[in-house]
Structure formats: structure tokens, C-alpha cells
XYZ file of C-alpha atoms in Angstrom:
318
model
C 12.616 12.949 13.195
C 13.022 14.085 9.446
C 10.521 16.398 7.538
C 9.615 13.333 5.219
C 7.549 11.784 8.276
C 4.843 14.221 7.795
C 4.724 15.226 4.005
C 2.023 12.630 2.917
C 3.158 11.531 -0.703
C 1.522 13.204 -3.607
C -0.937 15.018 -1.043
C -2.105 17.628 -2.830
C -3.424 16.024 -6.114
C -5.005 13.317 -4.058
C -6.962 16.054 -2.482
C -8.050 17.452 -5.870
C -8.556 13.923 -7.649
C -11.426 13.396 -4.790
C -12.579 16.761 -4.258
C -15.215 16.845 -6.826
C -16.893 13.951 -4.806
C -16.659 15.295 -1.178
C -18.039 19.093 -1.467
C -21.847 17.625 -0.559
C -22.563 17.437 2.979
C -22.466 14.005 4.770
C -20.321 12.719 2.063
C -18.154 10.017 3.352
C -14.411 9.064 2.623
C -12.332 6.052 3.502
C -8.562 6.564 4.415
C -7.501 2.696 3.709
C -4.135 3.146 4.999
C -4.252 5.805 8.016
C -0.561 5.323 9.190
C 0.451 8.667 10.774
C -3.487 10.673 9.634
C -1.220 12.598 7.178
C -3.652 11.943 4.478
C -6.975 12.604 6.875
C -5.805 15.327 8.667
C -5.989 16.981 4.905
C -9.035 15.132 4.280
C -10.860 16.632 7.005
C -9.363 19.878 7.156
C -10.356 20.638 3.487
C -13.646 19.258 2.694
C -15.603 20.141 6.680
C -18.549 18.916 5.351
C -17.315 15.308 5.128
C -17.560 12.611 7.533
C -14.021 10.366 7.479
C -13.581 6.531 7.988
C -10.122 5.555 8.589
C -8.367 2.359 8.681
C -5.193 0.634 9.922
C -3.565 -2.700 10.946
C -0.932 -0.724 13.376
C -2.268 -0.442 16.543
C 0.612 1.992 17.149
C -0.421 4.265 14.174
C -4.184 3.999 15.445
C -2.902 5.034 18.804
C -0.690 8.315 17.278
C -2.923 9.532 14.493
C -5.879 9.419 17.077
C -4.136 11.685 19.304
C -3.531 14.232 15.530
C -7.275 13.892 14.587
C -8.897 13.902 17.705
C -9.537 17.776 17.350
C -12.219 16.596 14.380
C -14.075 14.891 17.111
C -17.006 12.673 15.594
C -15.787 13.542 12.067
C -13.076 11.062 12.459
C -13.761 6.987 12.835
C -10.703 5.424 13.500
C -11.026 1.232 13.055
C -8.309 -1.520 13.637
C -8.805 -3.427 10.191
C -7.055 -4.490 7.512
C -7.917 -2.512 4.455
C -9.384 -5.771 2.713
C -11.796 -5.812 5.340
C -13.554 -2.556 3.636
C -16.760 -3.966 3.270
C -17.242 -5.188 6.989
C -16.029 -2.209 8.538
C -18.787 -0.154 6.596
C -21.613 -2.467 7.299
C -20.450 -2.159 10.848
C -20.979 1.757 10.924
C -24.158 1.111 8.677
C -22.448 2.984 5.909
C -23.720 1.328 2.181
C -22.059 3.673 -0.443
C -19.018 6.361 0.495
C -18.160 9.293 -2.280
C -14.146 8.505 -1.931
C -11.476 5.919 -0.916
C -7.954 6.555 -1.111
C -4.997 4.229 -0.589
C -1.494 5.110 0.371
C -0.083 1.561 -0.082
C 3.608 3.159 1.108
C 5.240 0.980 4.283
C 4.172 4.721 7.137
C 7.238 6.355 7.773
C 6.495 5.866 11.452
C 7.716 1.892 10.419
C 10.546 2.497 8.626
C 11.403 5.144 11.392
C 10.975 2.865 14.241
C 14.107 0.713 14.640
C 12.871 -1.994 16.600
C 10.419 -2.936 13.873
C 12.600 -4.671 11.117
C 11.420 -2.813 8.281
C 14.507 -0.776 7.272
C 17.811 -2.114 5.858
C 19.833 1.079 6.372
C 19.564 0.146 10.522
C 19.925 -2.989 12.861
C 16.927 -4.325 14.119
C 14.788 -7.527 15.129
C 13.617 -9.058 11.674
C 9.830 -8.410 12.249
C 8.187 -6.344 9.462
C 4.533 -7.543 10.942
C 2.511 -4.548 10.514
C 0.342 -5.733 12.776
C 2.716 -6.802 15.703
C -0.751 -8.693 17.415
C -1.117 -10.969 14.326
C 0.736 -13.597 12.088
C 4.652 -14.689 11.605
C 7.472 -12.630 11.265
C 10.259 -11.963 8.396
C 12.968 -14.035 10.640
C 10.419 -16.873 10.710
C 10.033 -16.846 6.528
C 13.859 -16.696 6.322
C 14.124 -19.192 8.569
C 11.729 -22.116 7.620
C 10.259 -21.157 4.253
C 11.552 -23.901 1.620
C 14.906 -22.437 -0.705
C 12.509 -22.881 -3.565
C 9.307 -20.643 -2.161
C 12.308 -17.859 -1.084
C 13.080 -17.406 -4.558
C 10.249 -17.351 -5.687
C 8.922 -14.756 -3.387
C 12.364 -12.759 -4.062
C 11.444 -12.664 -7.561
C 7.878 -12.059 -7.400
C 7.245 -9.607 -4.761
C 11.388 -8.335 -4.970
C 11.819 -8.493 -8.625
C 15.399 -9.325 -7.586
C 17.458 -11.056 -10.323
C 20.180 -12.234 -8.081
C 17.369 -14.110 -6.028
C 18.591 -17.492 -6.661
C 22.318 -16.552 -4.738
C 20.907 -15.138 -2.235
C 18.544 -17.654 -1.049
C 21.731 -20.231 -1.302
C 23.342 -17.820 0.877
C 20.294 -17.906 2.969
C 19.914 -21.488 3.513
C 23.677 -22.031 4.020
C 23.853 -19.752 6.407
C 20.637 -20.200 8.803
C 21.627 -23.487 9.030
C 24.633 -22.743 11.157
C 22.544 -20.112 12.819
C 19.058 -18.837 12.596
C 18.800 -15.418 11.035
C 17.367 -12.962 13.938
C 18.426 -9.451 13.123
C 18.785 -7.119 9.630
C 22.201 -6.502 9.779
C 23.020 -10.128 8.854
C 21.003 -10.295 6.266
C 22.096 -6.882 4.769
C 25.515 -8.076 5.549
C 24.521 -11.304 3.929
C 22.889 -10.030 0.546
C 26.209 -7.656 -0.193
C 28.789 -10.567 0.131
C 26.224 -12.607 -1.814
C 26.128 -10.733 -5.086
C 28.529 -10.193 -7.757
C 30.288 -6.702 -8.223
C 28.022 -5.333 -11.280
C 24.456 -5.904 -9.462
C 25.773 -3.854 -6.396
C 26.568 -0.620 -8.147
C 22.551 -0.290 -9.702
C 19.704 0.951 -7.752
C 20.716 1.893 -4.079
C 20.983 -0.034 -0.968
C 21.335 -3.938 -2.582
C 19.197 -5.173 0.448
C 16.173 -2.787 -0.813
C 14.779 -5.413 -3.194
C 15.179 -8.744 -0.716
C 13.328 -6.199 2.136
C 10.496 -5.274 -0.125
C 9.792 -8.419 -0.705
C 9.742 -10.283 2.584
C 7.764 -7.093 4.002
C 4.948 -8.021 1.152
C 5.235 -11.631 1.814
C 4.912 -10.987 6.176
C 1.907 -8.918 5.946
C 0.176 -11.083 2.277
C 0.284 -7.476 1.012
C -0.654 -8.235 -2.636
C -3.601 -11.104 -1.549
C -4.639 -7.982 0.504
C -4.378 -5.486 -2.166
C -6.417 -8.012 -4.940
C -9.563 -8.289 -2.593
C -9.072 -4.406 -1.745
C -9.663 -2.782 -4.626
C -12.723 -4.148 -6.375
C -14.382 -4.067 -2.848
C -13.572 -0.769 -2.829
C -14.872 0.220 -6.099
C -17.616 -2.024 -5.036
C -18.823 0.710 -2.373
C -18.396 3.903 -4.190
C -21.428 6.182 -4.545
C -22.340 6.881 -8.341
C -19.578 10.079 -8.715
C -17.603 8.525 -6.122
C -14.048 8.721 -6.833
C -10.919 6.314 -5.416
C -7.364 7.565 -5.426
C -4.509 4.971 -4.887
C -0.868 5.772 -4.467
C 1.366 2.577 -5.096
C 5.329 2.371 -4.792
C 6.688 -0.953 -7.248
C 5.325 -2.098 -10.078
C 3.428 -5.354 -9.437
C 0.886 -2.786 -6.946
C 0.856 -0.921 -9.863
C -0.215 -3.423 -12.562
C -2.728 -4.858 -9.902
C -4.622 -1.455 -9.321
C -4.535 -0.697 -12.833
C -6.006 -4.117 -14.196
C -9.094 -3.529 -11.740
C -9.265 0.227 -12.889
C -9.189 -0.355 -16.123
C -11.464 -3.968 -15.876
C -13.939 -1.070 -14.904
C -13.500 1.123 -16.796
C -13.994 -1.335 -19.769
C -17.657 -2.051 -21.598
C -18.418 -5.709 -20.584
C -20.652 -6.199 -24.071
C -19.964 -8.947 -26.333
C -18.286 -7.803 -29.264
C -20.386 -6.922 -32.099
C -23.436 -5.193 -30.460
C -24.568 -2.476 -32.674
C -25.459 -0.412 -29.477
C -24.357 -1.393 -25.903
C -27.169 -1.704 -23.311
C -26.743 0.008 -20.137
C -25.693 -2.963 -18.451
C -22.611 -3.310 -19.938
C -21.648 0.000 -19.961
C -18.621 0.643 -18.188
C -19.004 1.645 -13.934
C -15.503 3.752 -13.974
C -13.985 6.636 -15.855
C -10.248 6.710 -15.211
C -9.119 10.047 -13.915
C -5.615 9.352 -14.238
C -3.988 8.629 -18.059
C -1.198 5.784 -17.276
C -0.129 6.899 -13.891
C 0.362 9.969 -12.589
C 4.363 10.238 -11.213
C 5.245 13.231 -8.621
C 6.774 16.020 -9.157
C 10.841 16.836 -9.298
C 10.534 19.075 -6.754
C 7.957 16.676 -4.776
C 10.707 14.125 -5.187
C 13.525 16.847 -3.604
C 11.955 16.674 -0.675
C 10.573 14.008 0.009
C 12.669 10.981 -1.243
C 10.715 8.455 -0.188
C 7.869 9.792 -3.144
C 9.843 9.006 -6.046
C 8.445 5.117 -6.665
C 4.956 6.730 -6.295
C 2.325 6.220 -8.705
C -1.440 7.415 -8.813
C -3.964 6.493 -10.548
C -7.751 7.356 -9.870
C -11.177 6.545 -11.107
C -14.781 7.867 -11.018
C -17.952 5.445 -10.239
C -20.079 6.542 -13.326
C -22.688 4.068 -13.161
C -24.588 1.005 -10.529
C -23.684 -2.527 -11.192
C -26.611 -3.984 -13.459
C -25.580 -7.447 -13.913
């Protein structure tokens, strides 16, 4: 098992971006992405006064980061949920308003780790990449029966592959002889597919066609878009979020809400702005914060990260 399993990604100014909202006692945070309890183990352990709600769609990660936080006792609600699902889960505990919410929106290392699950390219394995195992269709399915059309589009969207359009021909001339079942074919698949130049950039040339099945499997961005503004939705006034995201189009979607926020909602002109349209955020984070080289060292699997972070500053009026 490699060190990189339990160094949480940027874990130390994700700590401090929150902090200022979790000193009070009773203050509540929301892990939105448990996976292993890297993240809430630290949560806990440095601000005792705080309460913790965590959440995740692995019922294997539930089971494994229960058995890590169970020394914090009641301090610690684990739920099964998906982290769109925010709003419910609070009511649920009776919880209105929490002081911080952060999201690691990284595939767990536990995932990528586990070979039977699908998720990793470098390894054969079923094609699954459900992170929820209980729930939905899996990446052989997609490959399998999804139009060529909606392949390359989802290749391009949630891949940003260029060579999307020769692989999916690939794709659909090959599942026809035989339906695709396991990665190595389809790593196998993508390499003969693509012309000299694209495989020397950027790694493993499967990474991109991966990423973007894995977001299409579990509707990670549909997830992500109802996520965040509910989750800015139930922050305390001085409530902070923190969200760590790993390709660009998470990225651009957290920082659109942020900075929607963060934004005065006045009609232009006003000579003064009322309170109403005053902006609810302040950002906390100027463009995204990147880790550090040494971070990076060792850890490999933080380099894509990005954080950004925002304070609730004022109620909704509207």
C-alpha cells in the first residue's frame, strides 16, 4: 500500500482555510467526500470542539473510515449519500446552518488502489468505475451501448480528449465483434488507436478516455452543479467551504458558483447598493490555489489539484 493512500491532498491549507470558522464550540463541518476519513480524521483531531458530518457513496469507504474515526465517538456522523444530497442529510440530523464544508472531488485512493474496481488504467480489471457498486450502470455498459456520437461527445467533454473521434471508431468497431468487459482492452485499444505524436504528451494515453467515462458512470459533474450552491446554501454567516478539484471543467464549475456569490446582484447604475444585493461570499482563494513542489514530490496524485475557498459574509435577502 503506498504512502500516497493516506496523505489527504492539500491537507494542511484546507485545515487553515476553515479554521477561522470551526474554533466555536458546537460548530459543525461537512466532509462531502469522506473516502478513506483522511480529511476528518484532521478535521476532528484539530478543531475538538467541532461536531463532524461526513458523507460518501462507497459503502466500502463508509465501512473503513468508520473503523479510523470511530475513536471520535459521537463527534463523527458517518451517512451513505451522495454529496448532492447535502441538504437532506442535514435536515435529517436537524442541522439548519454548518460553519464549513469541504470537498475533495479526487477519485479515494482506496478506488484507484482496488483492482477489481475498474478505475485505474495502469492495471487489469472489470470495467466498473460505479462508486457506488449498489447503484446505477457500469463503464463496460456505456462503452458498450452508448451511441458513437454521445461517446465522443462525453470523451470530449468530460475527457477533453482530442483524439476522441478515433477512438470511439475504434470502440464501436471493436465491441461489435466482442463486448468490451475488462481495462486492458480498452487501454490496449486507445494506444493502437492514436497516432504517434498524441502518445508521447501527458502520461498514460488511456488517462483522458478513463476520466471521462468515470465522470460519465457516477453523473459526477450533474452531481457537482447541484452540490455546490446547496452547499453554500447551508453555510452559517462566517461559514467557510473549501473544495479541492483535479481537471479543469470541476474547476470552472466551482469557480462560476464562487464567484456568482461572491458578485453584487444590483442592477447596474445604483448609486449605493442595498443590502440585498450585496454579495453572500468573499473568496478566500485568488484564482486557485495549486500545491506545493514538494507537496507534489510526494504525493503525485496532488499535482491536478486546485483549491479554491469562500466565506458566507451575509443571509440570502431576496
Amino acid at each position: 500500500m503506498s504512502n500516497s493512500r493516506h496523505v489527504p491532498v492539500m491537507l494542511q491549507r484546507c485545515l487553515d482555510m476553515l479554521a477561522p470558522a470551526l474554533t466555536e464550540p458546537g460548530a459543525v463541518v461537512v466532509d462531502c467526500t469522506l473516502g478513506l476519513g483522511g480529511h476528518s480524521e484532521a478535521l476532528l483531531t484539530r478543531f475538538p470542539e467541532a461536531r463532524l458530518v461526513a458523507l460518501d457513496r462507497d459503502k466500502e469507504a463508509l465501512r473503513l473510515s468508520g473503523e479510523r474515526l470511530a475513536p471520535f465517538g459521537e463527534r463523527a456522523t458517518l451517512v451513505h449519500a451522495v454529496y448532492d444530497e447535502l441538504p437532506d442529510v442535514l435536515a435529517r440530523l436537524d442541522l439548519h446552518r454548518v460553519q464549513g464544508v469541504l470537498f475533495d472531488l479526487g477519485v479515494s485512493s482506496m478506488q484507484l488502489d482496488e483492482a477489481d474496481r475498474g478505475f485505474a488504467y495502469a492495471q487489469d480489471a472489470p470495467l466498473d468505475m460505479r462508486m457506488d457498486q449498489t447503484t446505477g450502470i457500469g463503464a463496460a455498459e456505456v462503452l458498450n451501448t452508448y451511441p458513437a456520437g454521445e461517446l465522443v461527445r462525453i470523451l470530449r467533454a468530460y475527457g477533453e480528449e482530442k483524439q476522441a473521434k478515433r477512438i470511439v471508431s475504434a470502440i464501436v468497431r471493436e465491441r461489435d465483434k466482442e463486448p468490451f468487459t475488462n481495462s486492458a482492452r480498452l487501454v490496449e485499444l486507445i494506444r493502437d488507436s492514436l497516432p504517434q505524436a498524441a502518445k508521447r504528451t501527458g502520461g498514460n494515453p488511456a488517462k483522458r478516455t478513463f476520466q471521462a467515462l468515470r465522470i460519465e458512470v457516477n453523473g459526477e459533474l450533474t452531481v457537482l452543479e447541484r452540490a455546490i450552491p446547496a452547499a453554500v446554501k447551508v453555510l452559517a454567516v462566517g461559514g467557510r467551504i473549501a473544495v479541492l478539484s483535479y481537471h479543469s471543467l470541476e474547476d470552472r464549475l466551482v469557480k462560476q458558483v464562487l464567484a456568482a456569490g461572491a458578485a453584487t446582484t444590483a442592477p447596474p447604475g445604483l448609486p449605493v447598493v442595498p443590502e440585498r444585493y450585496q454579495p453572500r461570499l468573499k473568496l478566500l482563494t485568488r484564482g486557485a490555489e495549486l500545491p506545493t513542489e514538494e507537496e507534489v514530490a510526494e504525493n503525485r496524485r496532488a499535482a491536478p489539484a486546485r483549491l479554491r475557498g469562500a466565506e458566507r459574509v451575509r443571509e440570502n435577502l431576496a
